[in-house]
Tab-separated table of C-alpha atoms in Angstrom:
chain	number	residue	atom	x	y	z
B	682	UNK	CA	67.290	146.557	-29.484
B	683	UNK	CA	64.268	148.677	-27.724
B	684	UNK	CA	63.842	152.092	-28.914
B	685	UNK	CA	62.924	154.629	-26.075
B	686	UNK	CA	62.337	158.601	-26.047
B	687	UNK	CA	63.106	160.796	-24.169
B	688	UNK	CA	61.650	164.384	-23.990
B	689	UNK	CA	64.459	166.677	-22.518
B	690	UNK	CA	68.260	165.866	-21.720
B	691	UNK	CA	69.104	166.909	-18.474
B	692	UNK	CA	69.974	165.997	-15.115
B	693	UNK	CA	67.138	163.152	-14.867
B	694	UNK	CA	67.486	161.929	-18.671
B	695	UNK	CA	71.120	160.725	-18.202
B	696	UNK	CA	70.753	159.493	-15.220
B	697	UNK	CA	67.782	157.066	-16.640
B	698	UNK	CA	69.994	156.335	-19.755
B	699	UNK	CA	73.434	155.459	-17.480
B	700	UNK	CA	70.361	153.078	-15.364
B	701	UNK	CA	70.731	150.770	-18.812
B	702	UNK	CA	73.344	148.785	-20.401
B	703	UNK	CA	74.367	150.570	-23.725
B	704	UNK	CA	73.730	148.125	-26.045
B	705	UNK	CA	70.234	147.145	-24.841
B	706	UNK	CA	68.154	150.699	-25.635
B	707	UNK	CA	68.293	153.054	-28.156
B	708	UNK	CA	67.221	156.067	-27.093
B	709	UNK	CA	65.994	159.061	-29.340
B	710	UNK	CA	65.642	162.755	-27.118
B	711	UNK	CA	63.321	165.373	-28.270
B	712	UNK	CA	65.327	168.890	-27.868
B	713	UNK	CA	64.803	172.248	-28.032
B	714	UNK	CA	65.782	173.946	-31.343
B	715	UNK	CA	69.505	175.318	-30.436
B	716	UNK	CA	69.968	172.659	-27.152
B	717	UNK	CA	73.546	171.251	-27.643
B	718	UNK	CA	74.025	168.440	-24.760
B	719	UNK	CA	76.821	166.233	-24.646
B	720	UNK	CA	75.244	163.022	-25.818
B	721	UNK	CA	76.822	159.589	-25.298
B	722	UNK	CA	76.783	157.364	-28.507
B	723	UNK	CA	73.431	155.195	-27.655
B	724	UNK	CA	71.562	158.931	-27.744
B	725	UNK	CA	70.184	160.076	-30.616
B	726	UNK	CA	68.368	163.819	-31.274
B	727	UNK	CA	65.395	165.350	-32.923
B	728	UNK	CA	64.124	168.808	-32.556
B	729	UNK	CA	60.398	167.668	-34.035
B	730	UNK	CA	57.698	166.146	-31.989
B	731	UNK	CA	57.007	164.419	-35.341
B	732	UNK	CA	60.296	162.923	-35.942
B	733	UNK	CA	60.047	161.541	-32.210
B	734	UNK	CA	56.753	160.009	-33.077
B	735	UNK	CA	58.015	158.358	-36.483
B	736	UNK	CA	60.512	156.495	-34.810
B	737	UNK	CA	57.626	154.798	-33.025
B	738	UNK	CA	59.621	154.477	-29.868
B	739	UNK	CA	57.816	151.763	-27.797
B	740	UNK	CA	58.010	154.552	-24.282
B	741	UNK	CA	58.613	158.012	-23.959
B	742	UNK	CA	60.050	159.642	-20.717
B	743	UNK	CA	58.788	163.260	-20.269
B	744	UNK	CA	61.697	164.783	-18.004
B	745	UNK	CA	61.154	168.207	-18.838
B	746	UNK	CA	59.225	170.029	-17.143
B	747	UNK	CA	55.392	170.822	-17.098
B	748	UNK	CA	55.172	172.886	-20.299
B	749	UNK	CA	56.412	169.905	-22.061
B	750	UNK	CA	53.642	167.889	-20.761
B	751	UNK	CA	51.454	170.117	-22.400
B	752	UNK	CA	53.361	170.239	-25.436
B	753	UNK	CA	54.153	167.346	-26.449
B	754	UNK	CA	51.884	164.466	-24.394
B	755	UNK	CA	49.159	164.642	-26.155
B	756	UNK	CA	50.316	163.518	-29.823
B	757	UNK	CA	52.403	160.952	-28.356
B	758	UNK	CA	49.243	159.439	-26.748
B	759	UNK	CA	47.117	159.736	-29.904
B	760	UNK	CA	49.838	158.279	-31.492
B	761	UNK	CA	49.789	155.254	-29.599
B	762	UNK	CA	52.642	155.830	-27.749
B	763	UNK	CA	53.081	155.125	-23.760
B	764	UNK	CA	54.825	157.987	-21.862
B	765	UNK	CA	56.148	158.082	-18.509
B	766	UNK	CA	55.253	161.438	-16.786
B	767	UNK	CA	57.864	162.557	-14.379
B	768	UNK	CA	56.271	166.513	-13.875
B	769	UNK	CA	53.295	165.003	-12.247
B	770	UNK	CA	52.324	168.866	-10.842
B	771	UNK	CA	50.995	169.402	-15.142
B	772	UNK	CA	47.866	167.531	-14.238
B	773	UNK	CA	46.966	170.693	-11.741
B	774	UNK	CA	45.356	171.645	-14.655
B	775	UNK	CA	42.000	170.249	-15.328
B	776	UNK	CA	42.112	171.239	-18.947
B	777	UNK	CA	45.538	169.455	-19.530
B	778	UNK	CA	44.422	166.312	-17.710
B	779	UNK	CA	41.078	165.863	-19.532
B	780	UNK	CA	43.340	166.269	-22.353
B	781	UNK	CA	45.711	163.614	-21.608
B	782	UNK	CA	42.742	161.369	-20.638
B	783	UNK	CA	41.037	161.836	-23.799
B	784	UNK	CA	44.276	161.319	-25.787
B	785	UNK	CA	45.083	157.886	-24.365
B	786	UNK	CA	41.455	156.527	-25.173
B	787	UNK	CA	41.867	157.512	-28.502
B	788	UNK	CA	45.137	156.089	-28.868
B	789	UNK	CA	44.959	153.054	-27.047
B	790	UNK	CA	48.300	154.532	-25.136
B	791	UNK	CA	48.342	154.729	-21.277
B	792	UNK	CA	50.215	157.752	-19.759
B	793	UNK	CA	52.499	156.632	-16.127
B	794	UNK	CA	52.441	158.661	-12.988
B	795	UNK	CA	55.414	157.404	-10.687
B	796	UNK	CA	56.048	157.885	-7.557
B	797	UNK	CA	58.846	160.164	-7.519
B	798	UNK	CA	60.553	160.751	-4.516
B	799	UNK	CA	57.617	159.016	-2.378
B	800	UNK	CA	56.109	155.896	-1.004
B	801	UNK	CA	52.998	155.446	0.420
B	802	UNK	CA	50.699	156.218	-1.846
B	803	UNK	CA	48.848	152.876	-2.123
B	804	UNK	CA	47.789	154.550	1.517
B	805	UNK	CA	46.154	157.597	0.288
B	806	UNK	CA	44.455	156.501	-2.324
B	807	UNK	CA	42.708	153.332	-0.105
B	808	UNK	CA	41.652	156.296	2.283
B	809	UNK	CA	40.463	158.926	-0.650
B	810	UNK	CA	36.789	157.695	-0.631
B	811	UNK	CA	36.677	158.326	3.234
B	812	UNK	CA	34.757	161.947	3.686
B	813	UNK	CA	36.593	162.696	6.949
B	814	UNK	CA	40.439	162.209	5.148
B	815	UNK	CA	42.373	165.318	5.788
B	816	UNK	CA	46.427	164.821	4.861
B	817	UNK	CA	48.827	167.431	4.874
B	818	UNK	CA	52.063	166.628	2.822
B	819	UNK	CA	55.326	169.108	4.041
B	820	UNK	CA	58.357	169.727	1.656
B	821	UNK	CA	60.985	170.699	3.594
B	822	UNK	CA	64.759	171.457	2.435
B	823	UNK	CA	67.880	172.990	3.427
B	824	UNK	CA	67.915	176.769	2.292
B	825	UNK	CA	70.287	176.165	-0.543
B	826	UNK	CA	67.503	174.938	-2.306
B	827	UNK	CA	65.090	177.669	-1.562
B	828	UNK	CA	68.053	180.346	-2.223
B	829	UNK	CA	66.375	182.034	-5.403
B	830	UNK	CA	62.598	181.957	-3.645
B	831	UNK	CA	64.064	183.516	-0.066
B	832	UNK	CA	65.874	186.001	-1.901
B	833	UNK	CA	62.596	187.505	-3.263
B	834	UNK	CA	61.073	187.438	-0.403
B	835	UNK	CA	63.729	188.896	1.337
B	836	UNK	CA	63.710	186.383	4.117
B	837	UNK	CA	66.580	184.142	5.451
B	838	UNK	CA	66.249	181.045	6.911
B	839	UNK	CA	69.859	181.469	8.975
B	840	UNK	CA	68.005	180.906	12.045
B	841	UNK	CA	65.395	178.985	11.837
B	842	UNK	CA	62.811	177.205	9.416
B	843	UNK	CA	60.787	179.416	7.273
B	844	UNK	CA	57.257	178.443	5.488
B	845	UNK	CA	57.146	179.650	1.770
B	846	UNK	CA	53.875	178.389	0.894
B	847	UNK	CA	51.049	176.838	2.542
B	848	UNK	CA	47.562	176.044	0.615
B	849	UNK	CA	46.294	173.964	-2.248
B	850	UNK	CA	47.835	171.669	-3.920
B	851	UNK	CA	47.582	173.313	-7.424
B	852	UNK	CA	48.654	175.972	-6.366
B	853	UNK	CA	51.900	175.037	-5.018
B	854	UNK	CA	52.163	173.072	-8.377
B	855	UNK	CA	51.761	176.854	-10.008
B	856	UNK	CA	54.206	178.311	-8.097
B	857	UNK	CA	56.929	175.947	-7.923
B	858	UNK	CA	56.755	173.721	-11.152
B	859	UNK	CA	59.536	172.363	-11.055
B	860	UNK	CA	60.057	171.046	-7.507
B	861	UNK	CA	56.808	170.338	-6.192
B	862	UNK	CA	56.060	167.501	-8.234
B	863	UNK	CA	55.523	165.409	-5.083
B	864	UNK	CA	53.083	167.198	-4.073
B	865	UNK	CA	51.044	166.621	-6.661
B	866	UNK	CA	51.533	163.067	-6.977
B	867	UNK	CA	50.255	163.002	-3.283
B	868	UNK	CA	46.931	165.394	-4.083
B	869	UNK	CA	46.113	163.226	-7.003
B	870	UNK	CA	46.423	159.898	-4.592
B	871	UNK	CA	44.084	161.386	-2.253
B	872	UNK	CA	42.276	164.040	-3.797
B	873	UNK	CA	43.189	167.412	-4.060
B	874	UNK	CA	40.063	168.575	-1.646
B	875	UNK	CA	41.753	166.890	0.970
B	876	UNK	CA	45.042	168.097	0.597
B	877	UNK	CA	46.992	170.717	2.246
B	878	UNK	CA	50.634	171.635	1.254
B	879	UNK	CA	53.536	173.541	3.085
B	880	UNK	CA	57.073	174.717	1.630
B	881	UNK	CA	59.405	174.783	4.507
B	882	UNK	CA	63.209	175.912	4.291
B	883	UNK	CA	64.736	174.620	6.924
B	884	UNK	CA	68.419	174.565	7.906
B	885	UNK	CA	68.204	171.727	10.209
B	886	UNK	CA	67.104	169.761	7.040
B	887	UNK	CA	69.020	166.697	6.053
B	888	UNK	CA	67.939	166.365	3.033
B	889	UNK	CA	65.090	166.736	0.533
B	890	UNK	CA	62.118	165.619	3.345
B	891	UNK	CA	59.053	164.968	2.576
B	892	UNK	CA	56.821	164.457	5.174
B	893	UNK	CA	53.121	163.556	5.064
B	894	UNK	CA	50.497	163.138	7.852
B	895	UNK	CA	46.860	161.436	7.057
B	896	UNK	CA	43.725	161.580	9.108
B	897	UNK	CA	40.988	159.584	8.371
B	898	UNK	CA	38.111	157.140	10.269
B	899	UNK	CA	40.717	154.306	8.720
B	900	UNK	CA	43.189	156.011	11.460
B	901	UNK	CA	46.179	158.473	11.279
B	902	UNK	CA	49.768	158.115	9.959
B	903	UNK	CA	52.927	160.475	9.557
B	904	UNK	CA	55.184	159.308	6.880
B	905	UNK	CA	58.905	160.697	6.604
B	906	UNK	CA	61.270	160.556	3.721
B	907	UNK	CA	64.384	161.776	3.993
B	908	UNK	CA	66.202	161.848	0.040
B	909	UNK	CA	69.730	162.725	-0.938
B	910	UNK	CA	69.429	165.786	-3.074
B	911	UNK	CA	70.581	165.418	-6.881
B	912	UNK	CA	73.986	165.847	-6.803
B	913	UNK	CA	73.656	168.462	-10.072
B	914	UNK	CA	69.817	170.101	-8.753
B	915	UNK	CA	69.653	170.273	-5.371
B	916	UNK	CA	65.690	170.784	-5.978
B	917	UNK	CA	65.297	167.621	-6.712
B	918	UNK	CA	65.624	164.461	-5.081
B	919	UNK	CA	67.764	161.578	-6.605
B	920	UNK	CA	65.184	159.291	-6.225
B	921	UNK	CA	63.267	160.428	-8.774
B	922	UNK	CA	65.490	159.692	-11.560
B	923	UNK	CA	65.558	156.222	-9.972
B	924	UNK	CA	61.433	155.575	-9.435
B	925	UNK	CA	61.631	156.856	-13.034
B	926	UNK	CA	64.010	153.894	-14.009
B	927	UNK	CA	62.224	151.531	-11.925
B	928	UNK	CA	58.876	152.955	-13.528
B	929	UNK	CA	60.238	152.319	-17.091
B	930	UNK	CA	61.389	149.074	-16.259
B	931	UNK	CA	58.121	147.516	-14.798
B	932	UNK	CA	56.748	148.932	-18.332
B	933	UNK	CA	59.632	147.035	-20.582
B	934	UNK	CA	58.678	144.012	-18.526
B	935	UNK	CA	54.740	144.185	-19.315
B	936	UNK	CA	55.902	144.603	-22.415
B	937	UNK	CA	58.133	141.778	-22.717
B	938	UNK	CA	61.103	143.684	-24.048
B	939	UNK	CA	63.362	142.961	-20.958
């Protein structure tokens, strides 16, 4: 049976750990001192970055936020451990990501970046060494998910889409931690110098939308994707738990353990 870790149990963890037949992983998820989630049998717990690491897990999902990226990465790199980064907007910081870099040369461990709740950014990256590039990536979600943010603003979106944010890409990774992700992954496929992002609340939103539009000598294109909110966080799309899942598999199966 393949061990796996986990760093965090919420929303995205147990959606990743129903993805997988019980009796083929054993997972192990590194908590908070005091955290007391329901946990189904196949889950185990540790409260020490060091216990985590002894069980020499052969992956490690970080699904947890950006703090814990900066927590915890790291020593599971040096360690020689791979880990799947799902807060993608922790490598705003230049510090953090020379630190990650450095910590998977000297562990021989390679840190994974999915896609989250995108596609096309094969795209971005072939047009990153073009000078001209310019892309502009637009979240854009019904109010409910913006209900905390309007409030201290003291805006409403009742009538019409309102723009929280609009500027650099670590910035809005700053600001919004925890649900701008995407953004992120979309700076870092292009370069953040050539990225602009907007926040947009909009009522007329189906869903979680992400929309970008590229401009380059290559050509132009507007990409559009529409996600069902997570039925427990309507921040976040569900298909991030799933290109997390999809993520962890393509690394079982370099790794022959699937």
């Amino acid at each position: 049976m393949v061990t796996l870790g986990l760093i965090g149990y919420g929303t995205i963890a147990r959606e990743i750990v129903s993805a997988f037949p019980q009796g083929s992983v054993r997972w192990v998820a590194l908590l908070r001192e005091g955290a007391c989630p329901a946990l189904p049998p196949n889950v185990g717990a540790v409260t020490q970055l060091d216990a985590l690491i002894g069980i020499r897990p052969m992956a490690v999902v970080e699904a947890a936020g950006q703090e814990a990226v900066a927590a915890y990465v790291p020593a599971l790199l040096e360690a020689g451990i791979p880990t799947v980064i799902a807060s993608v907007g922790a490598l705003s910081d230049p510090g953090l990501a020379a630190r990650l870099a450095g910590a998977a040369r000297n562990g021989g461990a390679r840190f994974v970046l999915p896609s989250g709740a995108l596609g096309g950014l094969d795209y971005l990256r072939a047009i990153a060494a073009l000078p001209d590039a310019r892309v502009r990536y637009t979240s854009r979600k019904p109010p409910a998910a913006w209900a905390a943010e309007l409030a201290t603003l003291g805006l409403s979106a009742d009538n019409g889409a309102v723009t929280l944010f609009e500027g650099a890409p670590a910035e809005a990774a700053k600001l919004y931690p925890r649900n701008l992700n995407a953004a992120f992954a979309v700076a870092l496929a292009a370069g953040p110098d050539k990225v602009t992002v907007r926040v947009v609340a909009d009522p007329n939103a189906a869903g979680n939308t992400h929309e970008i539009e590229a401009e380059s000598a290559a050509g132009t294109t507007f990409l559009r994707f529409v996600n069902a909110p997570s039925p427990d966080n309507p921040k976040t799309s569900a298909l991030t738990a799933l290109s997390l899942i999809a993520t962890l598999g393509e690394l079982l199966d370099l790794e022959g353990h699937r």
